[in-house]
Amino acid sequence: MKAVRNGVKASLLCALTAFTAFVSMGMSTANAASAPELNGSWGPFTRCPVDDPRMLAADGEDFVAQCVSSASASGSIKLGNSEVTAGDSNLQFGLVQNTAAGTFEVIPPRGGALVADPATVPGGLLGLMCPSDIPVISTLCDSITNSDLNRITATMESVGSPSDFDLLAGATTGKPIVTLPVRIHLENPLLADSCYIGSASKPVVLHPANLTQPSFGGSRFDSDGTPNPAPDAAMTRIELPGADQGDSAFSVPGATGCGLLGLIDLAVNLKTGLPSASGNNDLVLNDASTYLAALTAPGLITPDNGKLLSQYWHSAVR
């Protein structure tokens, strides 16, 4: 009887948890390209870290393992004086839910929780650091006018594990859902490979929230991803499309590591207004589609919740 009660409790908590996922810009699409394709309803969860020891150890009674995925096809990010239009972006991570405490441990996949298309910076290097009163930079500006060397891309990357996951924040608007440390990689042949806005020790720290309420839906499916509406289907998927998400309260450190003994750092920071205090920056992701997958009744299969989640996920790999 206790197992049944725990199964029902965990299932309800899984449904609530789905309200709390979000999307953000992310890492190079190389991680997405290496992820497997999954069958049917497992499709959105290609990078769920089901083999992480913390996920595998979930017993289904005291700790429940779940997968979260959220994606947006467009958005924008403003850092200081610069604004960049974002393309496809995707966030995925695992959750280990402490059912007694009502808390969650966020488990990022290897390579980071975020994957996104690199965004082209409007105006390229000319827009990012020109004109400049620094003589060396002025000469560089003259050399790249009308040149292919002008193009520059910006890619946001994870620089630490997400944390502070809030179960109920996704059910409302304006409340931070999770803490996400990131950095932005600026890439151009004239910039060093180490050119970043933010770093592991001093990241851009995002606290995204729902800007609009998502729609709500749900479905059930067999362990291999085949849709199955039966109440006793092995898996449940919560579906939350249509929510805009964002953050306008984060601060942004200056660019570092861009070459020329720090002179390019100085030029970029002067032109773009970095460092930039909270209130001068903004992240918006449009029309996010969010999904959560979990065993339908994890309390009925203790102590193998995490192990079965991993087994089911692998059975769906095409």
mmCIF file of C-alpha atoms in Angstrom:
data_model
loop_
_atom_site.group_PDB
_atom_site.id
_atom_site.type_symbol
_atom_site.label_atom_id
_atom_site.label_comp_id
_atom_site.label_asym_id
_atom_site.label_seq_id
_atom_site.Cartn_x
_atom_site.Cartn_y
_atom_site.Cartn_z
ATOM 1 C CA MET A 1 0.000 0.000 0.000
ATOM 2 C CA LYS A 2 2.858 2.350 0.815
ATOM 3 C CA ALA A 3 4.329 1.678 -2.624
ATOM 4 C CA VAL A 4 1.017 2.553 -4.282
ATOM 5 C CA ARG A 5 0.734 5.822 -2.332
ATOM 6 C CA ASN A 6 4.301 6.719 -3.237
ATOM 7 C CA GLY A 7 3.614 5.909 -6.871
ATOM 8 C CA VAL A 8 0.620 8.230 -6.986
ATOM 9 C CA LYS A 9 2.499 10.942 -5.094
ATOM 10 C CA ALA A 10 5.461 10.767 -7.444
ATOM 11 C CA SER A 11 3.225 10.830 -10.515
ATOM 12 C CA LEU A 12 1.504 13.995 -9.306
ATOM 13 C CA LEU A 13 4.832 15.609 -8.537
ATOM 14 C CA CYS A 14 6.050 14.680 -12.021
ATOM 15 C CA ALA A 15 3.086 16.522 -13.503
ATOM 16 C CA LEU A 16 3.798 19.611 -11.418
ATOM 17 C CA THR A 17 7.478 19.468 -12.300
ATOM 18 C CA ALA A 18 6.712 19.863 -15.975
ATOM 19 C CA PHE A 19 5.590 23.427 -15.356
ATOM 20 C CA THR A 20 9.121 24.378 -14.366
ATOM 21 C CA ALA A 21 11.233 23.675 -17.458
ATOM 22 C CA PHE A 22 12.623 26.473 -19.599
ATOM 23 C CA VAL A 23 14.843 27.116 -22.649
ATOM 24 C CA SER A 24 17.899 29.188 -23.269
ATOM 25 C CA MET A 25 20.532 29.802 -25.896
ATOM 26 C CA GLY A 26 23.299 27.255 -25.735
ATOM 27 C CA MET A 27 26.420 25.505 -26.847
ATOM 28 C CA SER A 28 27.674 24.609 -30.307
ATOM 29 C CA THR A 29 25.376 22.338 -32.306
ATOM 30 C CA ALA A 30 28.144 19.702 -32.350
ATOM 31 C CA ASN A 31 26.636 18.219 -29.184
ATOM 32 C CA ALA A 32 23.206 18.014 -30.801
ATOM 33 C CA ALA A 33 24.635 16.352 -33.909
ATOM 34 C CA SER A 34 26.221 13.575 -31.820
ATOM 35 C CA ALA A 35 23.033 12.853 -29.866
ATOM 36 C CA PRO A 36 21.036 9.759 -30.923
ATOM 37 C CA GLU A 37 17.581 9.838 -32.467
ATOM 38 C CA LEU A 38 14.880 8.438 -30.212
ATOM 39 C CA ASN A 39 11.625 6.763 -31.145
ATOM 40 C CA GLY A 40 8.193 8.336 -30.734
ATOM 41 C CA SER A 41 7.430 10.173 -27.513
ATOM 42 C CA TRP A 42 11.038 9.871 -26.373
ATOM 43 C CA GLY A 43 12.015 12.146 -29.291
ATOM 44 C CA PRO A 44 12.662 15.415 -27.394
ATOM 45 C CA PHE A 45 14.942 13.798 -24.801
ATOM 46 C CA THR A 46 18.003 12.932 -26.902
ATOM 47 C CA ARG A 47 20.518 14.189 -24.323
ATOM 48 C CA CYS A 48 18.844 13.170 -21.064
ATOM 49 C CA PRO A 49 21.676 11.939 -18.764
ATOM 50 C CA VAL A 50 19.940 8.661 -17.914
ATOM 51 C CA ASP A 51 23.265 6.888 -17.265
ATOM 52 C CA ASP A 52 24.514 9.419 -14.738
ATOM 53 C CA PRO A 53 25.106 7.563 -11.427
ATOM 54 C CA ARG A 54 22.801 9.982 -9.603
ATOM 55 C CA MET A 55 19.964 9.214 -12.020
ATOM 56 C CA LEU A 56 20.591 5.457 -11.891
ATOM 57 C CA ALA A 57 20.512 5.500 -8.083
ATOM 58 C CA ALA A 58 16.943 6.904 -7.928
ATOM 59 C CA ASP A 59 14.797 4.285 -6.191
ATOM 60 C CA GLY A 60 11.336 5.588 -7.158
ATOM 61 C CA GLU A 61 10.225 6.056 -3.557
ATOM 62 C CA ASP A 62 12.497 8.589 -1.887
ATOM 63 C CA PHE A 63 14.139 9.750 -5.116
ATOM 64 C CA VAL A 64 12.561 9.893 -8.584
ATOM 65 C CA ALA A 65 14.473 10.327 -11.862
ATOM 66 C CA GLN A 66 12.954 12.393 -14.686
ATOM 67 C CA CYS A 67 13.981 13.921 -18.033
ATOM 68 C CA VAL A 68 13.337 17.536 -19.102
ATOM 69 C CA SER A 69 13.650 19.038 -22.580
ATOM 70 C CA SER A 70 12.711 22.488 -23.834
ATOM 71 C CA ALA A 71 13.285 24.172 -27.188
ATOM 72 C CA SER A 72 12.706 27.478 -28.932
ATOM 73 C CA ALA A 73 13.187 28.336 -32.612
ATOM 74 C CA SER A 74 13.868 32.050 -32.083
ATOM 75 C CA GLY A 75 14.635 34.736 -29.557
ATOM 76 C CA SER A 76 17.033 37.543 -28.739
ATOM 77 C CA ILE A 77 19.659 38.517 -26.203
ATOM 78 C CA LYS A 78 20.780 42.050 -25.347
ATOM 79 C CA LEU A 79 24.122 42.551 -23.601
ATOM 80 C CA GLY A 80 24.935 46.171 -22.829
ATOM 81 C CA ASN A 81 24.609 48.086 -26.105
ATOM 82 C CA SER A 82 24.517 45.007 -28.366
ATOM 83 C CA GLU A 83 21.549 42.832 -29.312
ATOM 84 C CA VAL A 84 21.726 39.513 -31.147
ATOM 85 C CA THR A 85 18.878 37.513 -32.695
ATOM 86 C CA ALA A 86 18.916 33.875 -31.611
ATOM 87 C CA GLY A 87 18.071 30.825 -33.717
ATOM 88 C CA ASP A 88 17.235 27.286 -32.598
ATOM 89 C CA SER A 89 18.044 26.617 -28.966
ATOM 90 C CA ASN A 90 17.568 23.598 -26.732
ATOM 91 C CA LEU A 91 17.956 22.834 -23.048
ATOM 92 C CA GLN A 92 18.015 19.309 -21.639
ATOM 93 C CA PHE A 93 18.793 17.925 -18.220
ATOM 94 C CA GLY A 94 17.834 15.203 -15.805
ATOM 95 C CA LEU A 95 16.107 15.704 -12.477
ATOM 96 C CA VAL A 96 16.401 13.691 -9.302
ATOM 97 C CA GLN A 97 13.435 14.603 -7.141
ATOM 98 C CA ASN A 98 13.573 14.205 -3.372
ATOM 99 C CA THR A 99 9.924 13.335 -2.756
ATOM 100 C CA ALA A 100 9.997 13.975 0.989
ATOM 101 C CA ALA A 101 11.702 17.373 0.836
ATOM 102 C CA GLY A 102 10.102 18.485 -2.438
ATOM 103 C CA THR A 103 13.512 19.502 -3.820
ATOM 104 C CA PHE A 104 15.299 18.682 -7.067
ATOM 105 C CA GLU A 105 18.868 18.013 -8.072
ATOM 106 C CA VAL A 106 19.526 19.143 -11.652
ATOM 107 C CA ILE A 107 21.756 16.715 -13.586
ATOM 108 C CA PRO A 108 23.259 18.212 -16.778
ATOM 109 C CA PRO A 109 24.266 15.930 -19.645
ATOM 110 C CA ARG A 110 27.911 15.589 -20.585
ATOM 111 C CA GLY A 111 28.973 18.619 -22.571
ATOM 112 C CA GLY A 112 26.495 20.918 -20.855
ATOM 113 C CA ALA A 113 22.768 21.464 -20.645
ATOM 114 C CA LEU A 114 22.547 23.964 -23.507
ATOM 115 C CA VAL A 115 22.734 23.534 -27.290
ATOM 116 C CA ALA A 116 22.041 26.321 -29.783
ATOM 117 C CA ASP A 117 22.865 27.609 -33.220
ATOM 118 C CA PRO A 118 25.615 30.261 -33.184
ATOM 119 C CA ALA A 119 24.175 33.750 -33.666
ATOM 120 C CA THR A 120 25.697 36.254 -36.117
ATOM 121 C CA VAL A 121 26.616 39.537 -34.438
ATOM 122 C CA PRO A 122 25.113 42.465 -36.432
ATOM 123 C CA GLY A 123 27.863 44.576 -37.987
ATOM 124 C CA GLY A 124 30.522 41.974 -37.250
ATOM 125 C CA LEU A 125 33.824 43.217 -35.835
ATOM 126 C CA LEU A 126 33.130 46.686 -37.223
ATOM 127 C CA GLY A 127 29.960 46.857 -35.166
ATOM 128 C CA LEU A 128 31.535 45.234 -32.121
ATOM 129 C CA MET A 129 34.637 47.409 -31.679
ATOM 130 C CA CYS A 130 34.826 50.097 -34.387
ATOM 131 C CA PRO A 131 35.384 53.015 -34.543
ATOM 132 C CA SER A 132 37.999 53.116 -31.804
ATOM 133 C CA ASP A 133 40.338 55.707 -30.326
ATOM 134 C CA ILE A 134 42.957 52.995 -29.786
ATOM 135 C CA PRO A 135 45.475 53.355 -32.688
ATOM 136 C CA VAL A 136 46.150 49.626 -33.107
ATOM 137 C CA ILE A 137 42.429 48.904 -33.146
ATOM 138 C CA SER A 138 41.751 51.749 -35.594
ATOM 139 C CA THR A 139 44.241 50.181 -38.025
ATOM 140 C CA LEU A 140 42.558 46.811 -37.605
ATOM 141 C CA CYS A 141 39.160 48.422 -38.244
ATOM 142 C CA ASP A 142 40.420 49.905 -41.515
ATOM 143 C CA SER A 143 41.739 46.519 -42.661
ATOM 144 C CA ILE A 144 38.456 44.651 -42.211
ATOM 145 C CA THR A 145 36.125 47.151 -43.895
ATOM 146 C CA ASN A 146 34.196 45.288 -46.621
ATOM 147 C CA SER A 147 36.084 42.106 -45.706
ATOM 148 C CA ASP A 148 34.893 38.579 -44.989
ATOM 149 C CA LEU A 149 36.998 38.856 -41.838
ATOM 150 C CA ASN A 150 34.337 41.172 -40.462
ATOM 151 C CA ARG A 151 31.880 38.339 -39.687
ATOM 152 C CA ILE A 152 31.635 37.337 -36.029
ATOM 153 C CA THR A 153 29.434 34.784 -34.268
ATOM 154 C CA ALA A 154 28.392 34.530 -30.634
ATOM 155 C CA THR A 155 27.534 31.225 -28.959
ATOM 156 C CA MET A 156 26.306 30.866 -25.381
ATOM 157 C CA GLU A 157 27.791 27.963 -23.447
ATOM 158 C CA SER A 158 27.249 26.311 -20.084
ATOM 159 C CA VAL A 159 30.071 26.913 -17.583
ATOM 160 C CA GLY A 160 28.628 25.025 -14.643
ATOM 161 C CA SER A 161 25.662 22.970 -13.562
ATOM 162 C CA PRO A 162 22.192 24.523 -13.350
ATOM 163 C CA SER A 163 20.948 24.854 -9.779
ATOM 164 C CA ASP A 164 18.176 26.262 -7.555
ATOM 165 C CA PHE A 165 15.429 24.482 -9.467
ATOM 166 C CA ASP A 166 12.018 25.713 -8.245
ATOM 167 C CA LEU A 167 9.120 23.280 -8.577
ATOM 168 C CA LEU A 168 6.294 25.828 -8.628
ATOM 169 C CA ALA A 169 7.927 28.742 -10.467
ATOM 170 C CA GLY A 170 6.889 27.382 -13.851
ATOM 171 C CA ALA A 171 3.232 27.386 -12.840
ATOM 172 C CA THR A 172 3.260 31.200 -12.687
ATOM 173 C CA THR A 173 4.949 34.043 -14.519
ATOM 174 C CA GLY A 174 7.821 36.197 -13.314
ATOM 175 C CA LYS A 175 9.400 33.753 -10.846
ATOM 176 C CA PRO A 176 12.916 32.376 -11.505
ATOM 177 C CA ILE A 177 12.826 28.695 -12.437
ATOM 178 C CA VAL A 178 16.503 27.812 -12.263
ATOM 179 C CA THR A 179 19.961 29.382 -11.957
ATOM 180 C CA LEU A 180 22.025 28.941 -15.121
ATOM 181 C CA PRO A 181 25.705 30.034 -15.344
ATOM 182 C CA VAL A 182 26.870 30.685 -18.931
ATOM 183 C CA ARG A 183 29.504 32.456 -20.998
ATOM 184 C CA ILE A 184 29.387 33.802 -24.587
ATOM 185 C CA HIS A 185 32.072 32.700 -27.059
ATOM 186 C CA LEU A 186 32.924 35.357 -29.664
ATOM 187 C CA GLU A 187 34.444 33.795 -32.796
ATOM 188 C CA ASN A 188 36.259 35.456 -35.711
ATOM 189 C CA PRO A 189 39.592 34.689 -37.435
ATOM 190 C CA LEU A 190 41.103 37.849 -35.928
ATOM 191 C CA LEU A 191 39.972 37.017 -32.390
ATOM 192 C CA ALA A 192 41.748 34.530 -30.157
ATOM 193 C CA ASP A 193 39.980 31.216 -29.481
ATOM 194 C CA SER A 194 39.774 32.331 -25.857
ATOM 195 C CA CYS A 195 37.579 35.390 -26.542
ATOM 196 C CA TYR A 196 34.610 35.208 -24.160
ATOM 197 C CA ILE A 197 32.105 37.392 -22.418
ATOM 198 C CA GLY A 198 31.978 35.777 -18.982
ATOM 199 C CA SER A 199 34.019 32.869 -17.685
ATOM 200 C CA ALA A 200 33.816 29.849 -15.424
ATOM 201 C CA SER A 201 34.935 31.957 -12.470
ATOM 202 C CA LYS A 202 32.816 34.997 -13.412
ATOM 203 C CA PRO A 203 29.880 33.769 -15.524
ATOM 204 C CA VAL A 204 26.770 35.458 -16.810
ATOM 205 C CA VAL A 205 24.190 34.074 -14.359
ATOM 206 C CA LEU A 206 20.687 33.728 -15.807
ATOM 207 C CA HIS A 207 17.509 33.250 -13.766
ATOM 208 C CA PRO A 208 14.929 32.637 -16.507
ATOM 209 C CA ALA A 209 11.197 32.805 -15.817
ATOM 210 C CA ASN A 210 8.008 32.297 -17.780
ATOM 211 C CA LEU A 211 6.899 35.521 -19.426
ATOM 212 C CA THR A 212 3.615 33.932 -20.547
ATOM 213 C CA GLN A 213 1.683 30.884 -19.384
ATOM 214 C CA PRO A 214 2.226 27.691 -21.404
ATOM 215 C CA SER A 215 -0.574 25.482 -22.631
ATOM 216 C CA PHE A 216 -0.880 22.164 -20.829
ATOM 217 C CA GLY A 217 -1.213 18.644 -22.197
ATOM 218 C CA GLY A 218 -0.067 15.129 -21.518
ATOM 219 C CA SER A 219 0.307 11.708 -23.092
ATOM 220 C CA ARG A 220 1.438 8.209 -22.213
ATOM 221 C CA PHE A 221 3.712 5.843 -24.060
ATOM 222 C CA ASP A 222 5.375 2.455 -23.919
ATOM 223 C CA SER A 223 8.939 2.046 -22.706
ATOM 224 C CA ASP A 224 10.342 2.240 -26.274
ATOM 225 C CA GLY A 225 8.516 5.502 -27.062
ATOM 226 C CA THR A 226 5.488 4.050 -28.882
ATOM 227 C CA PRO A 227 2.384 6.121 -27.977
ATOM 228 C CA ASN A 228 -0.016 4.218 -25.743
ATOM 229 C CA PRO A 229 -3.008 5.987 -24.128
ATOM 230 C CA ALA A 230 -3.664 3.179 -21.644
ATOM 231 C CA PRO A 231 -3.565 4.233 -17.962
ATOM 232 C CA ASP A 232 -0.987 1.550 -17.213
ATOM 233 C CA ALA A 233 1.458 2.642 -19.937
ATOM 234 C CA ALA A 234 5.036 2.596 -18.676
ATOM 235 C CA MET A 235 5.810 6.277 -19.289
ATOM 236 C CA THR A 236 4.088 9.645 -18.960
ATOM 237 C CA ARG A 237 4.987 12.765 -20.932
ATOM 238 C CA ILE A 238 3.858 16.248 -19.893
ATOM 239 C CA GLU A 239 3.671 18.773 -22.751
ATOM 240 C CA LEU A 240 3.863 22.549 -22.284
ATOM 241 C CA PRO A 241 4.031 24.433 -25.601
ATOM 242 C CA GLY A 242 3.657 28.135 -26.259
ATOM 243 C CA ALA A 243 5.410 29.887 -23.361
ATOM 244 C CA ASP A 244 7.717 32.844 -23.918
ATOM 245 C CA GLN A 245 10.553 32.855 -21.405
ATOM 246 C CA GLY A 246 13.289 35.277 -20.391
ATOM 247 C CA ASP A 247 15.332 37.256 -17.903
ATOM 248 C CA SER A 248 16.051 40.987 -17.682
ATOM 249 C CA ALA A 249 17.785 41.155 -14.293
ATOM 250 C CA PHE A 250 21.189 39.583 -14.999
ATOM 251 C CA SER A 251 24.498 41.457 -15.107
ATOM 252 C CA VAL A 252 27.233 40.899 -17.705
ATOM 253 C CA PRO A 253 31.025 41.034 -17.127
ATOM 254 C CA GLY A 254 33.439 42.376 -19.720
ATOM 255 C CA ALA A 255 35.004 40.443 -22.592
ATOM 256 C CA THR A 256 38.392 38.811 -21.950
ATOM 257 C CA GLY A 257 40.944 36.775 -23.880
ATOM 258 C CA CYS A 258 40.290 38.394 -27.272
ATOM 259 C CA GLY A 259 43.921 39.016 -28.216
ATOM 260 C CA LEU A 260 46.392 41.896 -28.789
ATOM 261 C CA LEU A 261 47.478 42.112 -25.146
ATOM 262 C CA GLY A 262 43.993 43.017 -24.017
ATOM 263 C CA LEU A 263 43.516 45.873 -26.484
ATOM 264 C CA ILE A 264 40.703 44.076 -28.316
ATOM 265 C CA ASP A 265 39.078 43.345 -24.944
ATOM 266 C CA LEU A 266 39.169 47.073 -24.200
ATOM 267 C CA ALA A 267 37.781 48.030 -27.609
ATOM 268 C CA VAL A 268 34.944 45.489 -27.446
ATOM 269 C CA ASN A 269 33.992 46.518 -23.919
ATOM 270 C CA LEU A 270 34.033 50.236 -24.692
ATOM 271 C CA LYS A 271 31.895 49.855 -27.821
ATOM 272 C CA THR A 272 29.377 47.389 -26.375
ATOM 273 C CA GLY A 273 29.042 48.930 -22.932
ATOM 274 C CA LEU A 274 30.504 46.047 -20.930
ATOM 275 C CA PRO A 275 30.579 45.320 -18.054
ATOM 276 C CA SER A 276 26.812 45.916 -17.952
ATOM 277 C CA ALA A 277 24.814 46.108 -14.742
ATOM 278 C CA SER A 278 21.504 44.404 -14.024
ATOM 279 C CA GLY A 279 18.636 46.116 -15.811
ATOM 280 C CA ASN A 280 20.618 46.861 -18.983
ATOM 281 C CA ASN A 281 20.471 43.325 -20.382
ATOM 282 C CA ASP A 282 17.674 41.104 -21.610
ATOM 283 C CA LEU A 283 17.062 37.524 -22.771
ATOM 284 C CA VAL A 284 13.859 36.448 -24.543
ATOM 285 C CA LEU A 285 13.035 32.999 -25.989
ATOM 286 C CA ASN A 286 9.914 32.816 -28.116
ATOM 287 C CA ASP A 287 7.222 30.112 -28.146
ATOM 288 C CA ALA A 288 9.099 27.503 -26.132
ATOM 289 C CA SER A 289 8.005 23.862 -26.276
ATOM 290 C CA THR A 290 8.730 22.055 -23.034
ATOM 291 C CA TYR A 291 8.432 18.356 -22.195
ATOM 292 C CA LEU A 292 8.957 16.206 -19.124
ATOM 293 C CA ALA A 293 9.154 12.398 -19.183
ATOM 294 C CA ALA A 294 8.933 10.082 -16.176
ATOM 295 C CA LEU A 295 7.803 6.614 -15.273
ATOM 296 C CA THR A 296 4.036 6.680 -14.777
ATOM 297 C CA ALA A 297 4.145 5.093 -11.302
ATOM 298 C CA PRO A 298 7.770 5.032 -10.097
ATOM 299 C CA GLY A 299 6.763 4.059 -6.557
ATOM 300 C CA LEU A 300 5.507 0.698 -7.830
ATOM 301 C CA ILE A 301 8.915 -0.427 -9.086
ATOM 302 C CA THR A 302 11.223 0.448 -6.215
ATOM 303 C CA PRO A 303 14.173 0.339 -6.004
ATOM 304 C CA ASP A 304 14.806 0.375 -9.783
ATOM 305 C CA ASN A 305 13.307 3.668 -10.962
ATOM 306 C CA GLY A 306 16.560 5.125 -12.318
ATOM 307 C CA LYS A 307 17.742 1.853 -13.808
ATOM 308 C CA LEU A 308 14.451 1.292 -15.624
ATOM 309 C CA LEU A 309 14.388 4.882 -16.920
ATOM 310 C CA SER A 310 17.825 4.284 -18.429
ATOM 311 C CA GLN A 311 16.777 0.915 -19.862
ATOM 312 C CA TYR A 312 13.647 2.383 -21.445
ATOM 313 C CA TRP A 313 15.558 5.347 -22.917
ATOM 314 C CA HIS A 314 18.129 3.054 -24.524
ATOM 315 C CA SER A 315 15.383 0.827 -25.941
ATOM 316 C CA ALA A 316 14.081 3.849 -27.899
ATOM 317 C CA VAL A 317 17.399 4.663 -29.617
ATOM 318 C CA ARG A 318 17.011 4.207 -33.364
#
